[in-house]
Short mmCIF file of C-alpha atoms in Angstrom, two decimals:
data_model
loop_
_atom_site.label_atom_id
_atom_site.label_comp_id
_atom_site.label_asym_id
_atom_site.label_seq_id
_atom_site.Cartn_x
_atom_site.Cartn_y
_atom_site.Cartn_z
CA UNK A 25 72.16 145.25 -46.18
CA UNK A 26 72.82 148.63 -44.80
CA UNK A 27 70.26 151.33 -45.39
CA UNK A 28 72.86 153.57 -46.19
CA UNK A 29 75.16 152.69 -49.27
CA UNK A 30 78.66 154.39 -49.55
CA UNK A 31 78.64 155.90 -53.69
CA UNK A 32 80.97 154.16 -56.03
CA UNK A 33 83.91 156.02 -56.45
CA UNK A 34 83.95 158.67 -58.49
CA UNK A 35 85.47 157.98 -61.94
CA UNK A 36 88.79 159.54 -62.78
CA UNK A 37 87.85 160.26 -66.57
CA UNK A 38 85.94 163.47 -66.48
CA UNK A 39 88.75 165.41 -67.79
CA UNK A 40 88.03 163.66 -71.02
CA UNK A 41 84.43 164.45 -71.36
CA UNK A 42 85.85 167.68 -72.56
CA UNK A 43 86.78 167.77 -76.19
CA UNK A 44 89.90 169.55 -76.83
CA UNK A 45 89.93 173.17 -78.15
CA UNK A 46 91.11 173.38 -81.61
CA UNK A 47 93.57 176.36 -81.98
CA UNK A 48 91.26 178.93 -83.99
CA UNK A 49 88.73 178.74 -81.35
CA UNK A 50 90.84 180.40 -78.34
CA UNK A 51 94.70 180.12 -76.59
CA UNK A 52 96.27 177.17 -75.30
CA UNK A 53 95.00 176.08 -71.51
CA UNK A 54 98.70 176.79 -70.72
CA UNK A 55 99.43 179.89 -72.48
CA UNK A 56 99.68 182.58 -70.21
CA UNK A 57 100.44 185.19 -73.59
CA UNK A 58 101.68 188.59 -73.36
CA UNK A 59 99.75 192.15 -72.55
CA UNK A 60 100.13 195.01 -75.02
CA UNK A 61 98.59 198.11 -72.95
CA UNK A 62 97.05 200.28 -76.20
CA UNK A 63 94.30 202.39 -74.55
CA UNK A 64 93.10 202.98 -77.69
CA UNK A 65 89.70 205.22 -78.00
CA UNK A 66 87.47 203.67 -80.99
CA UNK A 67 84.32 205.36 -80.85
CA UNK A 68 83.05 208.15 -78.76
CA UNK A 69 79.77 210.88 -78.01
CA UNK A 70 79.35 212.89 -75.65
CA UNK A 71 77.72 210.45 -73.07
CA UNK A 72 80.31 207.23 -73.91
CA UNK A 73 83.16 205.61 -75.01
CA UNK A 74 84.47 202.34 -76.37
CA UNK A 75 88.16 201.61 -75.88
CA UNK A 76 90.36 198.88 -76.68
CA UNK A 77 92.26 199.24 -73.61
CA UNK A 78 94.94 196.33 -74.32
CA UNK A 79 95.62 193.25 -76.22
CA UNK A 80 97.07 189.96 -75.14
CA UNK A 81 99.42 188.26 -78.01
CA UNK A 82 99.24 184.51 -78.07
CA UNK A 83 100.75 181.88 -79.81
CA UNK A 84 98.17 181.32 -82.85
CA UNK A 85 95.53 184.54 -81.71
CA UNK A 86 95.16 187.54 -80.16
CA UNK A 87 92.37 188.65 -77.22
CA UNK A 88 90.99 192.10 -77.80
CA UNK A 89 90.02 193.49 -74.22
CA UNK A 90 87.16 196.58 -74.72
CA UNK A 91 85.56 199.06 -72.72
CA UNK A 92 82.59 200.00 -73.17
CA UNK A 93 81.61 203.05 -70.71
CA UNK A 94 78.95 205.42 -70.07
CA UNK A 95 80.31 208.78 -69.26
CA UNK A 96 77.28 209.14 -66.46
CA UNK A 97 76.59 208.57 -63.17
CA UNK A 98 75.05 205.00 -63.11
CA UNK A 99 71.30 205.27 -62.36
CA UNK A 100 69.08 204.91 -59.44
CA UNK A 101 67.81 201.72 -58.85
CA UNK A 102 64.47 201.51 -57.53
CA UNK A 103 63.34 199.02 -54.67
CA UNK A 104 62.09 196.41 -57.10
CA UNK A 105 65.38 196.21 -58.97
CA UNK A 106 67.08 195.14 -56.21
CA UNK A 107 64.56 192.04 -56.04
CA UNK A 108 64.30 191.11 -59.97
CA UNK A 109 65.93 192.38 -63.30
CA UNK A 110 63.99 195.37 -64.61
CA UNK A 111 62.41 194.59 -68.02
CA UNK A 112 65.23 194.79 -70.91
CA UNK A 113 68.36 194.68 -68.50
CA UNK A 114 70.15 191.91 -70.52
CA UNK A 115 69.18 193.63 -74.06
CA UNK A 116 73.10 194.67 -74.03
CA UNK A 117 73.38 190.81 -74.54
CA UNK A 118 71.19 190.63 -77.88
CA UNK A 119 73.17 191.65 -80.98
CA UNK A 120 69.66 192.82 -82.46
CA UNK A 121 69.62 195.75 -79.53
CA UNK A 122 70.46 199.31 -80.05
CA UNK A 123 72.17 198.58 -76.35
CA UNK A 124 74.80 195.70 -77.72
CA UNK A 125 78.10 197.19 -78.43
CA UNK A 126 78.58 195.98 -82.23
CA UNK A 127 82.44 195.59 -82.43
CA UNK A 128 84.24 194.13 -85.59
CA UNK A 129 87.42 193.50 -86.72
CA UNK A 130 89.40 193.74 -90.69
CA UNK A 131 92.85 192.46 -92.26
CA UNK A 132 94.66 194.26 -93.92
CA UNK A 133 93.93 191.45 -96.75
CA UNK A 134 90.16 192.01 -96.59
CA UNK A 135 88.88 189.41 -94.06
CA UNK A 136 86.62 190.61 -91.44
CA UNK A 137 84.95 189.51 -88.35
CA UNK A 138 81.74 190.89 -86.33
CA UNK A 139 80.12 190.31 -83.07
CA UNK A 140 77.08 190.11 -84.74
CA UNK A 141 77.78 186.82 -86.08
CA UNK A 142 77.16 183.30 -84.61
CA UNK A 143 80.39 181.95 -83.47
CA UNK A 144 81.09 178.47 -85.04
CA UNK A 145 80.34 176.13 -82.73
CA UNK A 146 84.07 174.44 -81.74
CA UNK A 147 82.66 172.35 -79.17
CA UNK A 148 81.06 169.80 -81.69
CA UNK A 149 83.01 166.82 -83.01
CA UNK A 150 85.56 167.67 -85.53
CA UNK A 151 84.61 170.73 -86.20
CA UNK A 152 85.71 172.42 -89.97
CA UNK A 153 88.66 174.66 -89.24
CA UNK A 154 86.90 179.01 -90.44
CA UNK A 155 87.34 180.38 -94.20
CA UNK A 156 87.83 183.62 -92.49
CA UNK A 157 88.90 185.44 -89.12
CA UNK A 158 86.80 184.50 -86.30
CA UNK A 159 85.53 186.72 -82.98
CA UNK A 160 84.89 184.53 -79.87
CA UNK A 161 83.29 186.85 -77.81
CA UNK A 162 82.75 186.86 -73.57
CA UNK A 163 79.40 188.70 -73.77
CA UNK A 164 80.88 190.74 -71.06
CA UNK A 165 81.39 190.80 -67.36
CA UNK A 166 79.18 194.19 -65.94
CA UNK A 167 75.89 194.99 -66.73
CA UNK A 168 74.52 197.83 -69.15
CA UNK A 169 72.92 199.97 -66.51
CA UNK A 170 76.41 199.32 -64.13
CA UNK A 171 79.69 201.10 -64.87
CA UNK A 172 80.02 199.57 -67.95
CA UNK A 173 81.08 196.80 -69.60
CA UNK A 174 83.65 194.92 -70.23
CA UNK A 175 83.91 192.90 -73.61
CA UNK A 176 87.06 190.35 -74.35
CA UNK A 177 87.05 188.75 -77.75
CA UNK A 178 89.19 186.19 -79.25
CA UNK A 179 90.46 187.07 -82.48
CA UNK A 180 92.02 184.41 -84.77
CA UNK A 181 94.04 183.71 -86.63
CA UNK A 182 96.71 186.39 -86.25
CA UNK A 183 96.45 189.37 -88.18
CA UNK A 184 98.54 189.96 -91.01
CA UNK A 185 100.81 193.76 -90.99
CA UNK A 186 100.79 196.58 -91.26
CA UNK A 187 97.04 197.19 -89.89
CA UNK A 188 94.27 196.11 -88.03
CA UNK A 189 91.25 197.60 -88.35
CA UNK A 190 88.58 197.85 -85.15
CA UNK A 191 84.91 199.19 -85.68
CA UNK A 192 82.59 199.92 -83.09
CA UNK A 193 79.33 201.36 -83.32
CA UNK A 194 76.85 201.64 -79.90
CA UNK A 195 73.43 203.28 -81.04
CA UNK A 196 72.01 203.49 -77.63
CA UNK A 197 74.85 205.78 -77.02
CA UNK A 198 74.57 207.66 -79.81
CA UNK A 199 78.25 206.32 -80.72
CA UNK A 200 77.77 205.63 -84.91
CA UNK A 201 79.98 203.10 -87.01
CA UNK A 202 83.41 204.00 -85.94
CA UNK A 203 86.83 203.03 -86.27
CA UNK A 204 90.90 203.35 -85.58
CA UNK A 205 93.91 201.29 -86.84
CA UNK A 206 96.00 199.25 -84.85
CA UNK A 207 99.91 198.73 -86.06
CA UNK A 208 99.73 194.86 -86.09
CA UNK A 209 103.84 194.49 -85.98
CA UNK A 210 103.95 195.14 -82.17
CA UNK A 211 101.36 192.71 -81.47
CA UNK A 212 103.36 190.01 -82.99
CA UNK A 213 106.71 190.79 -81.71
CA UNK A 214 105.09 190.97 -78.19
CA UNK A 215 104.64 187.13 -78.11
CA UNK A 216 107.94 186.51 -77.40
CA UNK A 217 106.73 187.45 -74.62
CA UNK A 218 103.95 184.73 -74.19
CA UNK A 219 105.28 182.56 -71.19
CA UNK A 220 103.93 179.13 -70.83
CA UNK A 221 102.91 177.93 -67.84
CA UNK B 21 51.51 173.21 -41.36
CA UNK B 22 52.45 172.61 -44.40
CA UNK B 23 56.15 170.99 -44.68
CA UNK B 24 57.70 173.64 -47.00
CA UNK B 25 56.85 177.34 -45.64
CA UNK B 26 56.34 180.19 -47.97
CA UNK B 27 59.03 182.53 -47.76
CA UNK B 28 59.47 185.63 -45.70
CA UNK B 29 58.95 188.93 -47.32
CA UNK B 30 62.25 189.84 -48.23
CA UNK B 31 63.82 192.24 -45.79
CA UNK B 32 64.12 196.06 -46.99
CA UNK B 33 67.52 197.04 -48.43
CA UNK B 34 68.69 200.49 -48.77
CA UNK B 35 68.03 201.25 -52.55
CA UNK B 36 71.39 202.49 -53.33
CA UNK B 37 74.40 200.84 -55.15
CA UNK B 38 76.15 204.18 -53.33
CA UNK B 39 75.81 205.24 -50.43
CA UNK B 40 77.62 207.36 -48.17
CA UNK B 41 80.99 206.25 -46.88
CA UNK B 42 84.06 207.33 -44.54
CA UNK B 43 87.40 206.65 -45.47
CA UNK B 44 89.22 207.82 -48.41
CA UNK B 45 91.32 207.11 -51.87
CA UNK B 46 92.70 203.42 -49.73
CA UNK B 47 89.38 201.66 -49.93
CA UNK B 48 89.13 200.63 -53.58
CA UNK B 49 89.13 201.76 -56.87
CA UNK B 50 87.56 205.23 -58.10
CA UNK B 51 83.77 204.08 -59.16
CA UNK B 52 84.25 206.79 -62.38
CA UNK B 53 88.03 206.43 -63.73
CA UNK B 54 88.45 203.70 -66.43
CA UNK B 55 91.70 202.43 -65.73
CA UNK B 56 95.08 202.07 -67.21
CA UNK B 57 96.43 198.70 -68.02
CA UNK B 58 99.89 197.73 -67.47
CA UNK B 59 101.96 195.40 -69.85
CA UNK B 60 102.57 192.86 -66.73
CA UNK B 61 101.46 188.90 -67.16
CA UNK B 62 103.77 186.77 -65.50
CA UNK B 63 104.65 183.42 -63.42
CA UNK B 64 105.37 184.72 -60.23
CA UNK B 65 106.39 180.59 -58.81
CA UNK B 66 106.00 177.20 -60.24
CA UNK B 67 106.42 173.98 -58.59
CA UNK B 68 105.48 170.67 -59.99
CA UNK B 69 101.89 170.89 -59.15
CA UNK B 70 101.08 174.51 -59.15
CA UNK B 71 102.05 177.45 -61.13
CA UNK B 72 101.27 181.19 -59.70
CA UNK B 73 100.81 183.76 -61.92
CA UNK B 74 99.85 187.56 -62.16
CA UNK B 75 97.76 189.27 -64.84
CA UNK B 76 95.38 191.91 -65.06
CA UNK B 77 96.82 194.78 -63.88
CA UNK B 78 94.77 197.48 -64.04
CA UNK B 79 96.07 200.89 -62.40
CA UNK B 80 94.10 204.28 -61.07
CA UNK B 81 95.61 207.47 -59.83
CA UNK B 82 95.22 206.25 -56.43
CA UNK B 83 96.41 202.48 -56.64
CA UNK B 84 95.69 199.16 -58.75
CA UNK B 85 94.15 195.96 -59.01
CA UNK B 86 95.89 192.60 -59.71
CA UNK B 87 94.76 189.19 -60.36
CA UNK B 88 96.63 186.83 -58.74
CA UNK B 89 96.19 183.18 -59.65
CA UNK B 90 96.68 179.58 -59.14
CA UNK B 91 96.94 177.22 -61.82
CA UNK B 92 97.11 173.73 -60.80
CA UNK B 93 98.88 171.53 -63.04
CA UNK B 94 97.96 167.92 -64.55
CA UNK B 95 97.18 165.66 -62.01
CA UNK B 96 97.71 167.75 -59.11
CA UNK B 97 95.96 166.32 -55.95
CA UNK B 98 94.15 170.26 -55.12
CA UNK B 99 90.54 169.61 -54.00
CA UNK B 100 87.82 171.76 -52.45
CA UNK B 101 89.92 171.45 -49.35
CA UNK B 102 92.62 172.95 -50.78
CA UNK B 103 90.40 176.22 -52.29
CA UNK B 104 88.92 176.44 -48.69
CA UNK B 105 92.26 177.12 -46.84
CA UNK B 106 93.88 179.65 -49.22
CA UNK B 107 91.00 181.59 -47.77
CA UNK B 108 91.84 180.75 -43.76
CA UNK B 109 95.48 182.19 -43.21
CA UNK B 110 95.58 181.32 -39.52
CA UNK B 111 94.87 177.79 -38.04
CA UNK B 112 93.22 177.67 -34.19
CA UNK B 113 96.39 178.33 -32.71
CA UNK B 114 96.92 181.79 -34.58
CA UNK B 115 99.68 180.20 -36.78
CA UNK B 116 99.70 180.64 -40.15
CA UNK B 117 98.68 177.44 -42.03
CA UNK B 118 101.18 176.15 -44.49
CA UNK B 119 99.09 175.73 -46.77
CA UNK B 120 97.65 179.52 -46.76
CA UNK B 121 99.62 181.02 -50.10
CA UNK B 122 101.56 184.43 -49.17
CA UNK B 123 101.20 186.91 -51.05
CA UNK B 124 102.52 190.52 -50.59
CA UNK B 125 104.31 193.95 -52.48
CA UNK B 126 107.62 195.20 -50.86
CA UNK B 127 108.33 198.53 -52.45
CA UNK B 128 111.47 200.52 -53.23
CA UNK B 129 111.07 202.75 -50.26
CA UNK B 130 111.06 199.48 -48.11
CA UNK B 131 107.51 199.88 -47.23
CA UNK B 132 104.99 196.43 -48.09
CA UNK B 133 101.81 195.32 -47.55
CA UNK B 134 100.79 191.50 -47.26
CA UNK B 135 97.93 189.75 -47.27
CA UNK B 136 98.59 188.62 -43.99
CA UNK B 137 98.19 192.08 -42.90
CA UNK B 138 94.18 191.69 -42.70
CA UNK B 139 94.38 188.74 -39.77
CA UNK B 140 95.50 191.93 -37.20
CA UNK B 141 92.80 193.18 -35.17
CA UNK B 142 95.02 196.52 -35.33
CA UNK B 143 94.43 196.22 -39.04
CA UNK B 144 90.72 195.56 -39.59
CA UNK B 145 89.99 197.82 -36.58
CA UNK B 146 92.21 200.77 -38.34
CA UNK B 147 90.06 200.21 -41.98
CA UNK B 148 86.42 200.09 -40.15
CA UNK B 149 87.12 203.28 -38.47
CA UNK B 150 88.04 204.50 -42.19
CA UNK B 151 91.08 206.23 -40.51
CA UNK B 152 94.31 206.46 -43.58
CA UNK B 153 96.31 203.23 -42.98
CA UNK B 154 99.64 203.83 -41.95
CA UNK B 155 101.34 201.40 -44.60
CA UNK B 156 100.27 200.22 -47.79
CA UNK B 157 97.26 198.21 -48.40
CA UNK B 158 96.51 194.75 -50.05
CA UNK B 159 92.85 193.99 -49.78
CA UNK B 160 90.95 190.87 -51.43
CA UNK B 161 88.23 192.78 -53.30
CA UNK B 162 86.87 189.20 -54.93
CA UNK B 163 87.89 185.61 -55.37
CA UNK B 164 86.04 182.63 -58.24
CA UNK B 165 87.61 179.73 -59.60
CA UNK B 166 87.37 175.86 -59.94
CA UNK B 167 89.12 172.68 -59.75
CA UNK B 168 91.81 173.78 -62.00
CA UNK B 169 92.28 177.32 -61.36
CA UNK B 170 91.49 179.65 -58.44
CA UNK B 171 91.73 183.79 -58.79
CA UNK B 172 92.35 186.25 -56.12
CA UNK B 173 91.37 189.84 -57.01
CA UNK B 174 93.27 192.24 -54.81
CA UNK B 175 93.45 195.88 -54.51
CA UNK B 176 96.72 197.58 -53.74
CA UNK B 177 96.82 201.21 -52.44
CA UNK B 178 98.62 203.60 -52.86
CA UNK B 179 100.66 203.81 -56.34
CA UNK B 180 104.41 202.69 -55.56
CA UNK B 181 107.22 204.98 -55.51
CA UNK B 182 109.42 204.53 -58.45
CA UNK B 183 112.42 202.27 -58.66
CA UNK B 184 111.55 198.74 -57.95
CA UNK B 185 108.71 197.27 -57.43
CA UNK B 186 108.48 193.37 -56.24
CA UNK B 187 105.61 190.60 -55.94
CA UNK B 188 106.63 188.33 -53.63
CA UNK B 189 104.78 185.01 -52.75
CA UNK B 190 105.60 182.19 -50.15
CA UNK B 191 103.26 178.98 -50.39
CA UNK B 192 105.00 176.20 -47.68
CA UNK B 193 102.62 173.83 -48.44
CA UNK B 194 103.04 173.20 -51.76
CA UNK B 195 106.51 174.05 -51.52
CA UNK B 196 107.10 177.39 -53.36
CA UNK B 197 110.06 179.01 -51.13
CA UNK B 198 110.31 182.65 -50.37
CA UNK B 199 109.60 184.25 -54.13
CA UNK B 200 110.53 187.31 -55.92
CA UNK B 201 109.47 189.01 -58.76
CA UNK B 202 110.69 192.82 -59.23
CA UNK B 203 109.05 194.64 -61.86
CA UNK B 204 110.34 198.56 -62.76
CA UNK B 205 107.51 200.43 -60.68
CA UNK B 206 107.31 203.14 -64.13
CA UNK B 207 105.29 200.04 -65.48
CA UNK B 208 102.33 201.08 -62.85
CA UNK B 209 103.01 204.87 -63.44
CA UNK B 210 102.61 205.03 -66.52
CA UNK B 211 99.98 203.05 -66.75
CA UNK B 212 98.12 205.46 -64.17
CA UNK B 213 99.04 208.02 -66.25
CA UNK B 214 96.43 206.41 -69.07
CA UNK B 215 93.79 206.31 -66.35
CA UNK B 216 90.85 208.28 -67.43
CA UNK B 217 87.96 210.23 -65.83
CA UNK B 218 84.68 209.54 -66.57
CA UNK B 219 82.30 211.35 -64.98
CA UNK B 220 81.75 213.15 -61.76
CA UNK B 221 84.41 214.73 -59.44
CA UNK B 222 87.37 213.20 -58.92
CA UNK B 223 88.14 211.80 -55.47
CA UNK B 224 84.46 211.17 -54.07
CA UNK B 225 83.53 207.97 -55.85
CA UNK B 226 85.04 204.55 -55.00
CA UNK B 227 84.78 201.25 -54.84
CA UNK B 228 85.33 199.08 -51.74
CA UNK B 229 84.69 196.04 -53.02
CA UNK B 230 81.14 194.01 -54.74
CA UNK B 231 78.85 195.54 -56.93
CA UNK B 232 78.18 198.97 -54.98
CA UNK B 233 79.97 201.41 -54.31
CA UNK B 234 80.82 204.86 -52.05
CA UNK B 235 80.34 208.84 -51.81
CA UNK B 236 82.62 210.33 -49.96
CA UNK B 237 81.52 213.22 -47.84
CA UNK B 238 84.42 216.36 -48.39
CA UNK B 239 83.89 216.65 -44.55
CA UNK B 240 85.33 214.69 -41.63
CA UNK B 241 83.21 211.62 -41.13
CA UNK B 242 80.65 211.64 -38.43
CA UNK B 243 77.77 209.14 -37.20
CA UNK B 244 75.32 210.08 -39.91
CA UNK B 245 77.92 208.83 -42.40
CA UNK B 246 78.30 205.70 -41.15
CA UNK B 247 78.36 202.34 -42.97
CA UNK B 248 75.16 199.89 -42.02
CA UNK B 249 76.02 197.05 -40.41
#
């Protein structure tokens, strides 16, 4: 026997450890969707902003792209920053922080969706398709004390016309509940658009 | 002694995500100007096994940022190996490996830029001097992806001229032939148009790349403005 023994191949199945999406909880793997540039200014004070900058239109959803900015000169890090996250750098992360951008959506028929609720978890067995509209969020990709951050959210299903409403409201900013209306009829045409890939 | 030894002390870094820098509007995005979006997402080539795409298009007064991106379709044979070599254009001979995916912008004034361009000595030589390169610029600011999918973030400097504006991609190895896609270039202008300043003077702050980014002095550069090496 050899003291060194060659692994058994690796199985071929992994692919199938992953359940599969269902469509309310995000766009087909091979939906590449369509952009609608809206650069849209939700909330604002004097020392940020929070913008829906564009929207991609998919099949059965749409993904709401935000920026959330501070209009400041991103601060000094000391020496010991560099070597370990200062105390409270990922409160922009916890929904109970003045620092987490609260964003929300409503339908023109009433329904509404926050950030501040716990996503349904999809990736059980089965899962029971939402009552209501649904925000998948990506808690975002920059950090609160960087240039900002950027906050893409899964909205399902699509809206109905004429409006969508978006709320923001970012108190460590001093940015209070705001909101603007987004015509919903462009969004929709735009996924004729959507190529598949 | 034991077997696992303690750690160095870690080695001082300059404490600042800016510091001073040479150059000028070519190295990377302004570090205060939230960007424009344009309304581009598209499939730039598709073979059996691999689909190309562009997305994320995100323009600046000075120039934009693209994601470029591989998708690799069911049951494609792409491994690590694969991954590795889209990031080594030139085998030991200097030849460019087939399997290196070309990517480059031709623009209506018949300038381009390539991101070949970067394997010239000329080139890298020019852009650590910080002197203004003399054509357009494609410059991988950041790459991530996995077995499925791999993204290229480049940089593109300046803002194309209007008229047409094309993406062109060549991948021999996974045969995608020469590839055009021509876009109107009033999609990136007007998108730059939406750009917005933040804070801070314009023209001073950008970023080159990473997490950190650059002051520009208003003077020429000298020594004391140097980048640490």
């Amino acid at each position: 026997v050899s003291f060194f023994e060659l692994p058994p191949e690796p199985e071929e199945d992994d692919e199938e450890l992953e359940p599969p999406r269902p469509v309310w909880a995000g766009p087909a793997s091979d939906e590449l969707g369509a952009e609608v540039p809206l650069h849209l200014a939700i909330g604002e004070s004097d020392g940020a902003l929070v913008a829906l900058q564009s929207v991609t239109a998919y099949e059965h959803g749409l993904v709401l792209h935000l920026a959330a900015r501070a209009k400041r000169e991103p601060a000094e890090p000391t020496e010991d920053d560099l070597h370990s996250f200062p105390d409270g750098h990922f409160d922009y992360l916890d929904p109970r922080s003045p620092k987490f951008v609260r964003f929300g959506v409503q339908f023109a028929d009433g329904g509404k969706a926050t950030n501040l609720e716990p996503v349904p978890s999809w990736w059980e067995d089965d899962p029971p398709e939402p009552q209501g509209p649904v925000l998948i969020g990506d808690p975002g990709s920059g950090g609160y004390e960087g240039p900002g951050t950027d906050l893409d959210y899964w909205l399902w299903p699509l809206p109905p016309p004429p409006g969508l409403r978006v709320v923001v409201e970012w108190p460590e900013e001093g940015i209070g509940e705001s909101s603007a209306e987004v015509a919903v009829a462009p969004l929709l045409e735009a996924r004729s658009r959507n190529t598949r890939i | 002694v034991e077997f696992f030894q303690p750690l160095p002390p870690p080695r001082p870094r300059p404490a600042h995500p800016r510091r001073p820098g040479f150059g000028g509007p070519w190295v990377g995005p302004p570090a205060n100007v939230l960007a424009g979006v344009a309304p581009l997402r598209f499939v730039l080539a598709r073979t059996d096994t691999a689909v190309v795409t562009v997305t994320e298009v995100h323009v600046y007064p000075n120039g934009f940022e693209l994601e470029l991106t591989v998708h690799t379709l069911d049951g494609a044979d792409f491994d690590g190996r694969w991954f590795r070599l889209l990031h080594e254009p030139l085998d030991r001979t200097g030849a460019v490996r087939p399997e290196f995916l070309r990517f480059g912008l031709s623009f209506a004034d018949g300038r381009k830029a390539t991101n070949l361009d970067s394997t010239t000595q000329e080139w890298l030589t020019a852009l650590g001097k910080g002197e203004p390169p003399r054509e357009p610029l494609l410059r991988l600011h950041g790459a991530q992806g996995d077995g499925r999918e791999y993204t290229f973030d480049y940089w593109a400097w300046p803002l194309p001229p209007p008229g047409s504006l094309s993406f062109v991609c060549e991948w021999p190895g996974v045969g995608v032939p020469l590839t055009r896609y021509d876009v109107d270039a009033e999609e990136i202008l007007a998108a730059s148009r939406q750009a917005r300043l933040l804070w801070g003077e314009e023209g001073r702050f950008y970023r080159p790349g990473g997490g950190s980014y650059v002051v520009l002095s208003r003077s020429e550069p000298d020594a004391s403005t140097e980048e640490e090496t």
